[in-house]
Amino acid sequence: SMMAEKPEGLNKCLRDFSEEARELYLNQSVPYLELPPSPLEFYRDWIGPNKPCIIRNAFNHWPALSRWSPDYFREKLGSKVISVAVTPDGYADAVSDGRFVMPEERSMTFSSLLDVIEGKVEQPGVYYVQKQCSNLTEELPELTPDIEEDIPWMSQALGRSPDAVNFWMGEASAVTSLHKDHYENLYCVISGEKTFILLPPSDRPFIPYGLYPPAVYRQAADGRFEVDEQTDAEKVPWIPLDPLDPDLERYGSYRGARPLLCRVAAGEMLYLPSLWFHHVRQSQGCIAVNFWYDMDYDIKYNYYQLLDTLSGLTPQP
């Protein structure tokens, strides 16, 4: 409907822009690099053009690859209390029944989380460690000797250190709904695999946004999940569309989008450029670490904000 209200000339420009971006430089699938690049190469070939790639052999030297397992975590972190996102269906930070619903943030010991992930304990709800506040360095310093807290060639390419290092672990039914971030993101899978659906920023005109009142899941005493609306809170711009099952009756413009599907296996690193839309699934108990480099000030960011504005005047969160 947003597309229909704009002048046809602008629609054509936006469609042509997306088509040209694909013809000129976007690949039909996400390319692989067999070795980590030099900072200069990486800036020139991937960061500058804002193109994703999967990098192999980039963190073979991390002890985490051989060490990290449920047993190791139990021994090292068992009694440690961490923050876990809990939802009834695995969809945290997603549109549900006309609201933007966030997970219940639950504090629990690492070993009780592992009991759920390993199926030793039956629990209603879906559990996911996904707190993106540099939770690896802040909440889990015991794990920092097992990784590098920096990706040297990326930090050199951008001339800055990572703004956050995050630890992710969860159940297979935990899904990250389609969204974009203004970070340059290096996503390192330690065990299991992640499946990404990626859409370039130039597909923004085809992606529907709405404004939704925020709410939070809360598990009642009987185990059922309730939704607590947050009164007086500002509405949140979010994407209501599920790329696994797009409702093309409602969101016909999405027919113009060309999603890329990629799987990132253990030992592989995905470069997810800033402002690419992404939807993420994972195998049961998948463990990953990602590095965020904030790009607020970057020229790409201003450029894509303009695209946002032309595509539907999305309110900036």
PDB file of C-alpha atoms in Angstrom:
ATOM      1  CA  SER A   1       0.000   0.000   0.000  1.00  0.00           C
ATOM      2  CA  MET A   2       2.918   2.313   0.726  1.00  0.00           C
ATOM      3  CA  MET A   3       4.185   1.716  -2.798  1.00  0.00           C
ATOM      4  CA  ALA A   4       0.784   2.619  -4.273  1.00  0.00           C
ATOM      5  CA  GLU A   5       0.695   6.045  -2.668  1.00  0.00           C
ATOM      6  CA  LYS A   6       3.986   7.242  -4.130  1.00  0.00           C
ATOM      7  CA  PRO A   7       4.232   8.835  -7.564  1.00  0.00           C
ATOM      8  CA  GLU A   8       4.833   6.244 -10.267  1.00  0.00           C
ATOM      9  CA  GLY A   9       8.049   7.986 -11.377  1.00  0.00           C
ATOM     10  CA  LEU A  10       9.602   7.571  -7.935  1.00  0.00           C
ATOM     11  CA  ASN A  11       8.448   3.933  -7.791  1.00  0.00           C
ATOM     12  CA  LYS A  12      10.139   3.263 -11.097  1.00  0.00           C
ATOM     13  CA  CYS A  13      13.363   4.933  -9.890  1.00  0.00           C
ATOM     14  CA  LEU A  14      13.412   2.807  -6.746  1.00  0.00           C
ATOM     15  CA  ARG A  15      12.724  -0.403  -8.691  1.00  0.00           C
ATOM     16  CA  ASP A  16      15.389   0.461 -11.265  1.00  0.00           C
ATOM     17  CA  PHE A  17      17.880   1.293  -8.517  1.00  0.00           C
ATOM     18  CA  SER A  18      17.364  -2.102  -6.915  1.00  0.00           C
ATOM     19  CA  GLU A  19      17.685  -3.849 -10.287  1.00  0.00           C
ATOM     20  CA  GLU A  20      20.854  -1.931 -11.185  1.00  0.00           C
ATOM     21  CA  ALA A  21      22.435  -2.689  -7.806  1.00  0.00           C
ATOM     22  CA  ARG A  22      21.896  -6.388  -8.480  1.00  0.00           C
ATOM     23  CA  GLU A  23      23.194  -6.235 -12.051  1.00  0.00           C
ATOM     24  CA  LEU A  24      26.226  -4.128 -11.225  1.00  0.00           C
ATOM     25  CA  TYR A  25      27.652  -5.769  -8.176  1.00  0.00           C
ATOM     26  CA  LEU A  26      25.455  -8.004  -6.037  1.00  0.00           C
ATOM     27  CA  ASN A  27      26.102 -11.712  -6.340  1.00  0.00           C
ATOM     28  CA  GLN A  28      23.377 -14.320  -6.820  1.00  0.00           C
ATOM     29  CA  SER A  29      24.752 -16.103  -3.764  1.00  0.00           C
ATOM     30  CA  VAL A  30      27.050 -15.120  -0.908  1.00  0.00           C
ATOM     31  CA  PRO A  31      30.675 -15.675  -2.015  1.00  0.00           C
ATOM     32  CA  TYR A  32      33.295 -17.532   0.036  1.00  0.00           C
ATOM     33  CA  LEU A  33      36.809 -16.351   0.850  1.00  0.00           C
ATOM     34  CA  GLU A  34      39.108 -19.263   1.681  1.00  0.00           C
ATOM     35  CA  LEU A  35      41.420 -17.140   3.833  1.00  0.00           C
ATOM     36  CA  PRO A  36      41.057 -13.958   5.864  1.00  0.00           C
ATOM     37  CA  PRO A  37      41.832 -10.919   3.693  1.00  0.00           C
ATOM     38  CA  SER A  38      44.238  -8.040   4.206  1.00  0.00           C
ATOM     39  CA  PRO A  39      42.607  -4.922   5.698  1.00  0.00           C
ATOM     40  CA  LEU A  40      42.980  -3.024   2.415  1.00  0.00           C
ATOM     41  CA  GLU A  41      41.486  -5.830   0.281  1.00  0.00           C
ATOM     42  CA  PHE A  42      38.615  -6.237   2.681  1.00  0.00           C
ATOM     43  CA  TYR A  43      37.795  -2.544   2.676  1.00  0.00           C
ATOM     44  CA  ARG A  44      38.031  -2.282  -1.103  1.00  0.00           C
ATOM     45  CA  ASP A  45      36.172  -5.467  -2.048  1.00  0.00           C
ATOM     46  CA  TRP A  46      33.567  -5.875   0.697  1.00  0.00           C
ATOM     47  CA  ILE A  47      33.120  -3.013   3.201  1.00  0.00           C
ATOM     48  CA  GLY A  48      33.155  -0.176   0.636  1.00  0.00           C
ATOM     49  CA  PRO A  49      30.745  -1.884  -1.791  1.00  0.00           C
ATOM     50  CA  ASN A  50      28.711  -3.140   1.232  1.00  0.00           C
ATOM     51  CA  LYS A  51      28.675  -6.775   0.056  1.00  0.00           C
ATOM     52  CA  PRO A  52      28.392  -9.840   2.305  1.00  0.00           C
ATOM     53  CA  CYS A  53      30.805 -12.763   2.143  1.00  0.00           C
ATOM     54  CA  ILE A  54      31.610 -15.875   4.161  1.00  0.00           C
ATOM     55  CA  ILE A  55      35.210 -16.137   5.339  1.00  0.00           C
ATOM     56  CA  ARG A  56      36.759 -19.504   6.064  1.00  0.00           C
ATOM     57  CA  ASN A  57      39.848 -20.189   8.183  1.00  0.00           C
ATOM     58  CA  ALA A  58      39.529 -16.826   9.914  1.00  0.00           C
ATOM     59  CA  PHE A  59      39.556 -18.046  13.515  1.00  0.00           C
ATOM     60  CA  ASN A  60      41.030 -21.560  13.370  1.00  0.00           C
ATOM     61  CA  HIS A  61      43.432 -20.532  16.141  1.00  0.00           C
ATOM     62  CA  TRP A  62      40.666 -19.816  18.682  1.00  0.00           C
ATOM     63  CA  PRO A  63      40.632 -22.353  21.529  1.00  0.00           C
ATOM     64  CA  ALA A  64      36.818 -21.943  21.564  1.00  0.00           C
ATOM     65  CA  LEU A  65      36.506 -24.123  18.425  1.00  0.00           C
ATOM     66  CA  SER A  66      37.766 -27.188  20.263  1.00  0.00           C
ATOM     67  CA  ARG A  67      36.732 -26.260  23.817  1.00  0.00           C
ATOM     68  CA  TRP A  68      33.213 -24.890  23.755  1.00  0.00           C
ATOM     69  CA  SER A  69      30.635 -27.560  24.522  1.00  0.00           C
ATOM     70  CA  PRO A  70      27.861 -28.008  27.086  1.00  0.00           C
ATOM     71  CA  ASP A  71      30.250 -29.931  29.379  1.00  0.00           C
ATOM     72  CA  TYR A  72      32.902 -27.215  29.215  1.00  0.00           C
ATOM     73  CA  PHE A  73      30.307 -24.508  29.918  1.00  0.00           C
ATOM     74  CA  ARG A  74      28.893 -26.472  32.879  1.00  0.00           C
ATOM     75  CA  GLU A  75      32.334 -26.825  34.389  1.00  0.00           C
ATOM     76  CA  LYS A  76      33.432 -23.249  33.714  1.00  0.00           C
ATOM     77  CA  LEU A  77      30.147 -21.340  34.110  1.00  0.00           C
ATOM     78  CA  GLY A  78      27.599 -23.737  35.610  1.00  0.00           C
ATOM     79  CA  SER A  79      26.526 -21.649  38.586  1.00  0.00           C
ATOM     80  CA  LYS A  80      26.894 -18.312  36.797  1.00  0.00           C
ATOM     81  CA  VAL A  81      23.634 -16.351  36.436  1.00  0.00           C
ATOM     82  CA  ILE A  82      23.047 -15.044  32.915  1.00  0.00           C
ATOM     83  CA  SER A  83      20.312 -13.188  31.062  1.00  0.00           C
ATOM     84  CA  VAL A  84      18.179 -15.368  28.748  1.00  0.00           C
ATOM     85  CA  ALA A  85      15.420 -14.331  26.331  1.00  0.00           C
ATOM     86  CA  VAL A  86      12.297 -16.496  26.729  1.00  0.00           C
ATOM     87  CA  THR A  87       9.312 -16.513  24.344  1.00  0.00           C
ATOM     88  CA  PRO A  88       6.365 -18.855  23.787  1.00  0.00           C
ATOM     89  CA  ASP A  89       7.188 -19.584  20.127  1.00  0.00           C
ATOM     90  CA  GLY A  90      10.811 -18.573  19.532  1.00  0.00           C
ATOM     91  CA  TYR A  91       9.953 -15.191  18.032  1.00  0.00           C
ATOM     92  CA  ALA A  92      11.585 -12.439  20.107  1.00  0.00           C
ATOM     93  CA  ASP A  93      11.494  -8.818  18.940  1.00  0.00           C
ATOM     94  CA  ALA A  94       8.854  -9.558  16.334  1.00  0.00           C
ATOM     95  CA  VAL A  95       5.399  -8.435  15.257  1.00  0.00           C
ATOM     96  CA  SER A  96       2.608 -10.534  16.759  1.00  0.00           C
ATOM     97  CA  ASP A  97      -1.109  -9.652  16.739  1.00  0.00           C
ATOM     98  CA  GLY A  98      -0.426  -6.051  15.820  1.00  0.00           C
ATOM     99  CA  ARG A  99       2.175  -5.505  18.546  1.00  0.00           C
ATOM    100  CA  PHE A 100       5.952  -5.478  18.625  1.00  0.00           C
ATOM    101  CA  VAL A 101       6.597  -8.117  21.278  1.00  0.00           C
ATOM    102  CA  MET A 102       9.890  -8.423  23.109  1.00  0.00           C
ATOM    103  CA  PRO A 103      11.041 -11.494  25.037  1.00  0.00           C
ATOM    104  CA  GLU A 104      10.866 -12.018  28.754  1.00  0.00           C
ATOM    105  CA  GLU A 105      14.408 -11.380  29.996  1.00  0.00           C
ATOM    106  CA  ARG A 106      14.982 -14.115  32.552  1.00  0.00           C
ATOM    107  CA  SER A 107      17.948 -14.556  34.874  1.00  0.00           C
ATOM    108  CA  MET A 108      18.980 -18.181  35.268  1.00  0.00           C
ATOM    109  CA  THR A 109      22.118 -20.193  35.876  1.00  0.00           C
ATOM    110  CA  PHE A 110      24.084 -21.376  32.882  1.00  0.00           C
ATOM    111  CA  SER A 111      23.576 -25.000  33.859  1.00  0.00           C
ATOM    112  CA  SER A 112      19.775 -24.640  34.009  1.00  0.00           C
ATOM    113  CA  LEU A 113      19.864 -23.086  30.518  1.00  0.00           C
ATOM    114  CA  LEU A 114      21.946 -26.047  29.307  1.00  0.00           C
ATOM    115  CA  ASP A 115      19.407 -28.454  30.869  1.00  0.00           C
ATOM    116  CA  VAL A 116      16.733 -26.905  28.629  1.00  0.00           C
ATOM    117  CA  ILE A 117      18.886 -26.810  25.466  1.00  0.00           C
ATOM    118  CA  GLU A 118      20.068 -30.400  25.939  1.00  0.00           C
ATOM    119  CA  GLY A 119      16.507 -31.600  26.553  1.00  0.00           C
ATOM    120  CA  LYS A 120      17.178 -32.737  30.138  1.00  0.00           C
ATOM    121  CA  VAL A 121      14.342 -30.540  31.399  1.00  0.00           C
ATOM    122  CA  GLU A 122      10.960 -29.967  29.734  1.00  0.00           C
ATOM    123  CA  GLN A 123      10.024 -26.288  29.810  1.00  0.00           C
ATOM    124  CA  PRO A 124       7.280 -24.363  28.053  1.00  0.00           C
ATOM    125  CA  GLY A 125       8.817 -21.597  25.966  1.00  0.00           C
ATOM    126  CA  VAL A 126      11.894 -21.166  23.817  1.00  0.00           C
ATOM    127  CA  TYR A 127      15.241 -20.076  25.267  1.00  0.00           C
ATOM    128  CA  TYR A 128      17.905 -17.962  23.584  1.00  0.00           C
ATOM    129  CA  VAL A 129      20.990 -16.125  24.874  1.00  0.00           C
ATOM    130  CA  GLN A 130      20.902 -13.088  22.597  1.00  0.00           C
ATOM    131  CA  LYS A 131      21.649 -10.070  24.769  1.00  0.00           C
ATOM    132  CA  GLN A 132      23.543  -7.723  22.487  1.00  0.00           C
ATOM    133  CA  CYS A 133      25.297  -5.495  25.008  1.00  0.00           C
ATOM    134  CA  SER A 134      28.731  -7.005  24.514  1.00  0.00           C
ATOM    135  CA  ASN A 135      27.511  -9.796  26.783  1.00  0.00           C
ATOM    136  CA  LEU A 136      30.575 -11.946  26.081  1.00  0.00           C
ATOM    137  CA  THR A 137      33.047  -9.457  27.507  1.00  0.00           C
ATOM    138  CA  GLU A 138      30.643  -7.997  30.101  1.00  0.00           C
ATOM    139  CA  GLU A 139      28.704 -11.040  31.394  1.00  0.00           C
ATOM    140  CA  LEU A 140      31.013 -13.930  30.471  1.00  0.00           C
ATOM    141  CA  PRO A 141      34.621 -12.772  30.935  1.00  0.00           C
ATOM    142  CA  GLU A 142      35.507 -16.410  31.755  1.00  0.00           C
ATOM    143  CA  LEU A 143      35.187 -17.138  28.020  1.00  0.00           C
ATOM    144  CA  THR A 144      37.407 -14.342  26.710  1.00  0.00           C
ATOM    145  CA  PRO A 145      40.650 -16.420  26.834  1.00  0.00           C
ATOM    146  CA  ASP A 146      39.009 -18.805  24.327  1.00  0.00           C
ATOM    147  CA  ILE A 147      38.554 -16.202  21.581  1.00  0.00           C
ATOM    148  CA  GLU A 148      40.205 -13.048  20.301  1.00  0.00           C
ATOM    149  CA  GLU A 149      38.369  -9.930  21.437  1.00  0.00           C
ATOM    150  CA  ASP A 150      39.140  -8.333  18.133  1.00  0.00           C
ATOM    151  CA  ILE A 151      39.348  -9.255  14.445  1.00  0.00           C
ATOM    152  CA  PRO A 152      42.634  -7.534  13.582  1.00  0.00           C
ATOM    153  CA  TRP A 153      42.129  -7.105   9.822  1.00  0.00           C
ATOM    154  CA  MET A 154      38.615  -5.726  10.348  1.00  0.00           C
ATOM    155  CA  SER A 155      39.680  -3.312  13.091  1.00  0.00           C
ATOM    156  CA  GLN A 156      42.550  -2.106  10.873  1.00  0.00           C
ATOM    157  CA  ALA A 157      40.241  -1.715   7.870  1.00  0.00           C
ATOM    158  CA  LEU A 158      37.801   0.412   9.882  1.00  0.00           C
ATOM    159  CA  GLY A 159      40.364   2.158  12.092  1.00  0.00           C
ATOM    160  CA  ARG A 160      38.496   1.261  15.290  1.00  0.00           C
ATOM    161  CA  SER A 161      37.966  -1.584  17.771  1.00  0.00           C
ATOM    162  CA  PRO A 162      34.713  -3.552  17.972  1.00  0.00           C
ATOM    163  CA  ASP A 163      31.929  -1.750  19.833  1.00  0.00           C
ATOM    164  CA  ALA A 164      30.539  -5.061  21.113  1.00  0.00           C
ATOM    165  CA  VAL A 165      31.446  -8.743  21.291  1.00  0.00           C
ATOM    166  CA  ASN A 166      28.308 -10.858  21.747  1.00  0.00           C
ATOM    167  CA  PHE A 167      27.746 -14.508  22.689  1.00  0.00           C
ATOM    168  CA  TRP A 168      24.751 -16.377  21.215  1.00  0.00           C
ATOM    169  CA  MET A 169      23.392 -19.781  22.130  1.00  0.00           C
ATOM    170  CA  GLY A 170      19.875 -21.114  21.844  1.00  0.00           C
ATOM    171  CA  GLU A 171      17.264 -23.537  20.679  1.00  0.00           C
ATOM    172  CA  ALA A 172      16.478 -24.381  17.073  1.00  0.00           C
ATOM    173  CA  SER A 173      13.028 -22.827  17.333  1.00  0.00           C
ATOM    174  CA  ALA A 174      14.477 -19.424  18.299  1.00  0.00           C
ATOM    175  CA  VAL A 175      14.218 -17.215  15.215  1.00  0.00           C
ATOM    176  CA  THR A 176      15.447 -13.662  14.677  1.00  0.00           C
ATOM    177  CA  SER A 177      12.823 -11.774  12.668  1.00  0.00           C
ATOM    178  CA  LEU A 178      13.748  -9.740   9.587  1.00  0.00           C
ATOM    179  CA  HIS A 179      15.452  -6.466  10.555  1.00  0.00           C
ATOM    180  CA  LYS A 180      18.515  -4.328   9.847  1.00  0.00           C
ATOM    181  CA  ASP A 181      21.263  -2.862  12.051  1.00  0.00           C
ATOM    182  CA  HIS A 182      23.624   0.060  11.473  1.00  0.00           C
ATOM    183  CA  TYR A 183      26.609  -2.059  12.454  1.00  0.00           C
ATOM    184  CA  GLU A 184      29.256  -3.766  10.427  1.00  0.00           C
ATOM    185  CA  ASN A 185      28.863  -7.310  11.713  1.00  0.00           C
ATOM    186  CA  LEU A 186      31.246 -10.287  11.726  1.00  0.00           C
ATOM    187  CA  TYR A 187      29.314 -13.377  12.748  1.00  0.00           C
ATOM    188  CA  CYS A 188      31.463 -16.351  13.826  1.00  0.00           C
ATOM    189  CA  VAL A 189      29.810 -19.757  14.242  1.00  0.00           C
ATOM    190  CA  ILE A 190      31.626 -21.895  16.827  1.00  0.00           C
ATOM    191  CA  SER A 191      29.399 -24.988  16.727  1.00  0.00           C
ATOM    192  CA  GLY A 192      26.277 -25.966  14.822  1.00  0.00           C
ATOM    193  CA  GLU A 193      25.112 -23.761  11.967  1.00  0.00           C
ATOM    194  CA  LYS A 194      23.142 -20.602  11.285  1.00  0.00           C
ATOM    195  CA  THR A 195      20.886 -20.010   8.283  1.00  0.00           C
ATOM    196  CA  PHE A 196      20.541 -16.419   7.128  1.00  0.00           C
ATOM    197  CA  ILE A 197      18.066 -14.866   4.742  1.00  0.00           C
ATOM    198  CA  LEU A 198      19.700 -11.653   3.498  1.00  0.00           C
ATOM    199  CA  LEU A 199      18.265  -8.731   1.553  1.00  0.00           C
ATOM    200  CA  PRO A 200      20.382  -5.810   0.358  1.00  0.00           C
ATOM    201  CA  PRO A 201      19.576  -2.256   1.477  1.00  0.00           C
ATOM    202  CA  SER A 202      18.607  -1.501  -2.118  1.00  0.00           C
ATOM    203  CA  ASP A 203      15.606  -3.844  -1.672  1.00  0.00           C
ATOM    204  CA  ARG A 204      14.220  -1.462   0.972  1.00  0.00           C
ATOM    205  CA  PRO A 205      11.381  -0.267  -1.334  1.00  0.00           C
ATOM    206  CA  PHE A 206       9.935  -3.802  -1.421  1.00  0.00           C
ATOM    207  CA  ILE A 207      10.034  -4.424   2.330  1.00  0.00           C
ATOM    208  CA  PRO A 208       6.933  -3.488   4.337  1.00  0.00           C
ATOM    209  CA  TYR A 209       7.212  -1.586   7.610  1.00  0.00           C
ATOM    210  CA  GLY A 210       4.538  -0.781  10.151  1.00  0.00           C
ATOM    211  CA  LEU A 211       4.401   1.050  13.487  1.00  0.00           C
ATOM    212  CA  TYR A 212       3.516  -1.181  16.429  1.00  0.00           C
ATOM    213  CA  PRO A 213       2.914  -0.577  20.127  1.00  0.00           C
ATOM    214  CA  PRO A 214       5.627  -2.347  22.139  1.00  0.00           C
ATOM    215  CA  ALA A 215       4.823  -5.222  24.505  1.00  0.00           C
ATOM    216  CA  VAL A 216       6.720  -7.847  26.505  1.00  0.00           C
ATOM    217  CA  TYR A 217       6.063 -11.560  27.065  1.00  0.00           C
ATOM    218  CA  ARG A 218       5.584 -12.677  30.651  1.00  0.00           C
ATOM    219  CA  GLN A 219       5.174 -16.268  31.754  1.00  0.00           C
ATOM    220  CA  ALA A 220       2.326 -16.674  34.240  1.00  0.00           C
ATOM    221  CA  ALA A 221       2.380 -19.072  37.208  1.00  0.00           C
ATOM    222  CA  ASP A 222       0.514 -21.726  35.183  1.00  0.00           C
ATOM    223  CA  GLY A 223       3.235 -21.664  32.515  1.00  0.00           C
ATOM    224  CA  ARG A 224       1.192 -19.818  29.895  1.00  0.00           C
ATOM    225  CA  PHE A 225       2.634 -16.709  28.291  1.00  0.00           C
ATOM    226  CA  GLU A 226       0.867 -13.390  28.573  1.00  0.00           C
ATOM    227  CA  VAL A 227       1.596 -10.209  26.649  1.00  0.00           C
ATOM    228  CA  ASP A 228       2.073  -7.051  28.720  1.00  0.00           C
ATOM    229  CA  GLU A 229       1.522  -3.925  26.663  1.00  0.00           C
ATOM    230  CA  GLN A 230       3.839  -1.071  27.497  1.00  0.00           C
ATOM    231  CA  THR A 231       1.577   1.907  28.046  1.00  0.00           C
ATOM    232  CA  ASP A 232       2.672   5.375  26.876  1.00  0.00           C
ATOM    233  CA  ALA A 233       5.627   3.894  24.994  1.00  0.00           C
ATOM    234  CA  GLU A 234       6.452   5.137  21.515  1.00  0.00           C
ATOM    235  CA  LYS A 235       5.463   2.854  18.664  1.00  0.00           C
ATOM    236  CA  VAL A 236       8.221   0.804  17.088  1.00  0.00           C
ATOM    237  CA  PRO A 237       8.827   0.655  13.320  1.00  0.00           C
ATOM    238  CA  TRP A 238       9.231  -3.021  12.381  1.00  0.00           C
ATOM    239  CA  ILE A 239       8.850  -5.433   9.466  1.00  0.00           C
ATOM    240  CA  PRO A 240       5.689  -7.548   9.800  1.00  0.00           C
ATOM    241  CA  LEU A 241       6.622  -9.872   6.931  1.00  0.00           C
ATOM    242  CA  ASP A 242       7.965 -13.401   7.505  1.00  0.00           C
ATOM    243  CA  PRO A 243      10.417 -14.170   4.678  1.00  0.00           C
ATOM    244  CA  LEU A 244       9.914 -17.924   5.265  1.00  0.00           C
ATOM    245  CA  ASP A 245       6.215 -17.519   4.482  1.00  0.00           C
ATOM    246  CA  PRO A 246       5.629 -14.095   2.925  1.00  0.00           C
ATOM    247  CA  ASP A 247       2.001 -12.965   2.793  1.00  0.00           C
ATOM    248  CA  LEU A 248       2.037 -11.632  -0.771  1.00  0.00           C
ATOM    249  CA  GLU A 249      -1.678 -10.857  -0.672  1.00  0.00           C
ATOM    250  CA  ARG A 250      -0.962  -8.230   1.975  1.00  0.00           C
ATOM    251  CA  TYR A 251       2.579  -7.279   1.013  1.00  0.00           C
ATOM    252  CA  GLY A 252       2.627  -7.511  -2.765  1.00  0.00           C
ATOM    253  CA  SER A 253       5.626  -5.187  -3.083  1.00  0.00           C
ATOM    254  CA  TYR A 254       7.801  -7.959  -1.575  1.00  0.00           C
ATOM    255  CA  ARG A 255       7.586  -9.746  -4.938  1.00  0.00           C
ATOM    256  CA  GLY A 256      10.274  -7.302  -6.092  1.00  0.00           C
ATOM    257  CA  ALA A 257      12.742  -8.416  -3.403  1.00  0.00           C
ATOM    258  CA  ARG A 258      15.454 -10.983  -4.124  1.00  0.00           C
ATOM    259  CA  PRO A 259      16.440 -12.656  -0.860  1.00  0.00           C
ATOM    260  CA  LEU A 260      19.762 -14.502  -0.626  1.00  0.00           C
ATOM    261  CA  LEU A 261      19.926 -17.658   1.479  1.00  0.00           C
ATOM    262  CA  CYS A 262      23.192 -18.663   3.112  1.00  0.00           C
ATOM    263  CA  ARG A 263      24.295 -21.212   5.676  1.00  0.00           C
ATOM    264  CA  VAL A 264      27.199 -20.451   7.969  1.00  0.00           C
ATOM    265  CA  ALA A 265      28.778 -23.603   9.387  1.00  0.00           C
ATOM    266  CA  ALA A 266      31.015 -24.059  12.427  1.00  0.00           C
ATOM    267  CA  GLY A 267      34.395 -22.438  11.782  1.00  0.00           C
ATOM    268  CA  GLU A 268      32.977 -19.967   9.255  1.00  0.00           C
ATOM    269  CA  MET A 269      32.497 -16.207   9.613  1.00  0.00           C
ATOM    270  CA  LEU A 270      29.806 -14.188   7.855  1.00  0.00           C
ATOM    271  CA  TYR A 271      30.518 -10.566   7.026  1.00  0.00           C
ATOM    272  CA  LEU A 272      27.060  -8.983   7.307  1.00  0.00           C
ATOM    273  CA  PRO A 273      27.396  -5.400   6.052  1.00  0.00           C
ATOM    274  CA  SER A 274      25.590  -2.570   7.795  1.00  0.00           C
ATOM    275  CA  LEU A 275      21.929  -2.048   6.886  1.00  0.00           C
ATOM    276  CA  TRP A 276      21.454  -5.399   5.132  1.00  0.00           C
ATOM    277  CA  PHE A 277      18.168  -6.947   6.198  1.00  0.00           C
ATOM    278  CA  HIS A 278      18.622 -10.330   7.846  1.00  0.00           C
ATOM    279  CA  HIS A 279      16.498 -13.139   9.251  1.00  0.00           C
ATOM    280  CA  VAL A 280      18.323 -15.831  11.237  1.00  0.00           C
ATOM    281  CA  ARG A 281      17.654 -19.452  12.181  1.00  0.00           C
ATOM    282  CA  GLN A 282      19.993 -21.928  13.840  1.00  0.00           C
ATOM    283  CA  SER A 283      20.562 -25.556  14.700  1.00  0.00           C
ATOM    284  CA  GLN A 284      19.731 -26.740  18.232  1.00  0.00           C
ATOM    285  CA  GLY A 285      22.297 -25.454  20.738  1.00  0.00           C
ATOM    286  CA  CYS A 286      24.219 -23.536  18.071  1.00  0.00           C
ATOM    287  CA  ILE A 287      26.992 -21.396  19.621  1.00  0.00           C
ATOM    288  CA  ALA A 288      28.205 -18.206  17.953  1.00  0.00           C
ATOM    289  CA  VAL A 289      30.123 -15.013  18.668  1.00  0.00           C
ATOM    290  CA  ASN A 290      29.732 -11.782  16.760  1.00  0.00           C
ATOM    291  CA  PHE A 291      31.655  -8.533  16.537  1.00  0.00           C
ATOM    292  CA  TRP A 292      29.845  -5.260  15.992  1.00  0.00           C
ATOM    293  CA  TYR A 293      31.492  -2.146  14.645  1.00  0.00           C
ATOM    294  CA  ASP A 294      29.199   0.865  14.940  1.00  0.00           C
ATOM    295  CA  MET A 295      28.748   2.839  11.707  1.00  0.00           C
ATOM    296  CA  ASP A 296      26.446   5.709  12.734  1.00  0.00           C
ATOM    297  CA  TYR A 297      28.639   8.346  11.221  1.00  0.00           C
ATOM    298  CA  ASP A 298      29.371   6.503   8.015  1.00  0.00           C
ATOM    299  CA  ILE A 299      28.526   7.808   4.554  1.00  0.00           C
ATOM    300  CA  LYS A 300      26.785   4.525   3.702  1.00  0.00           C
ATOM    301  CA  TYR A 301      24.466   5.119   6.615  1.00  0.00           C
ATOM    302  CA  ASN A 302      23.381   8.571   5.397  1.00  0.00           C
ATOM    303  CA  TYR A 303      22.894   7.233   1.896  1.00  0.00           C
ATOM    304  CA  TYR A 304      20.645   4.391   3.010  1.00  0.00           C
ATOM    305  CA  GLN A 305      18.701   6.661   5.351  1.00  0.00           C
ATOM    306  CA  LEU A 306      17.735   8.643   2.275  1.00  0.00           C
ATOM    307  CA  LEU A 307      16.588   5.396   0.630  1.00  0.00           C
ATOM    308  CA  ASP A 308      14.502   4.685   3.758  1.00  0.00           C
ATOM    309  CA  THR A 309      12.883   8.077   3.503  1.00  0.00           C
ATOM    310  CA  LEU A 310      12.067   7.701  -0.182  1.00  0.00           C
ATOM    311  CA  SER A 311      10.725   4.188   0.339  1.00  0.00           C
ATOM    312  CA  GLY A 312       8.062   5.040   2.852  1.00  0.00           C
ATOM    313  CA  LEU A 313       9.163   7.723   5.223  1.00  0.00           C
ATOM    314  CA  THR A 314       9.854   5.183   7.944  1.00  0.00           C
ATOM    315  CA  PRO A 315      10.165   6.865  11.328  1.00  0.00           C
ATOM    316  CA  GLN A 316      13.710   6.408  12.601  1.00  0.00           C
ATOM    317  CA  PRO A 317      13.751   4.484  15.902  1.00  0.00           C
TER     318      PRO A 317
END
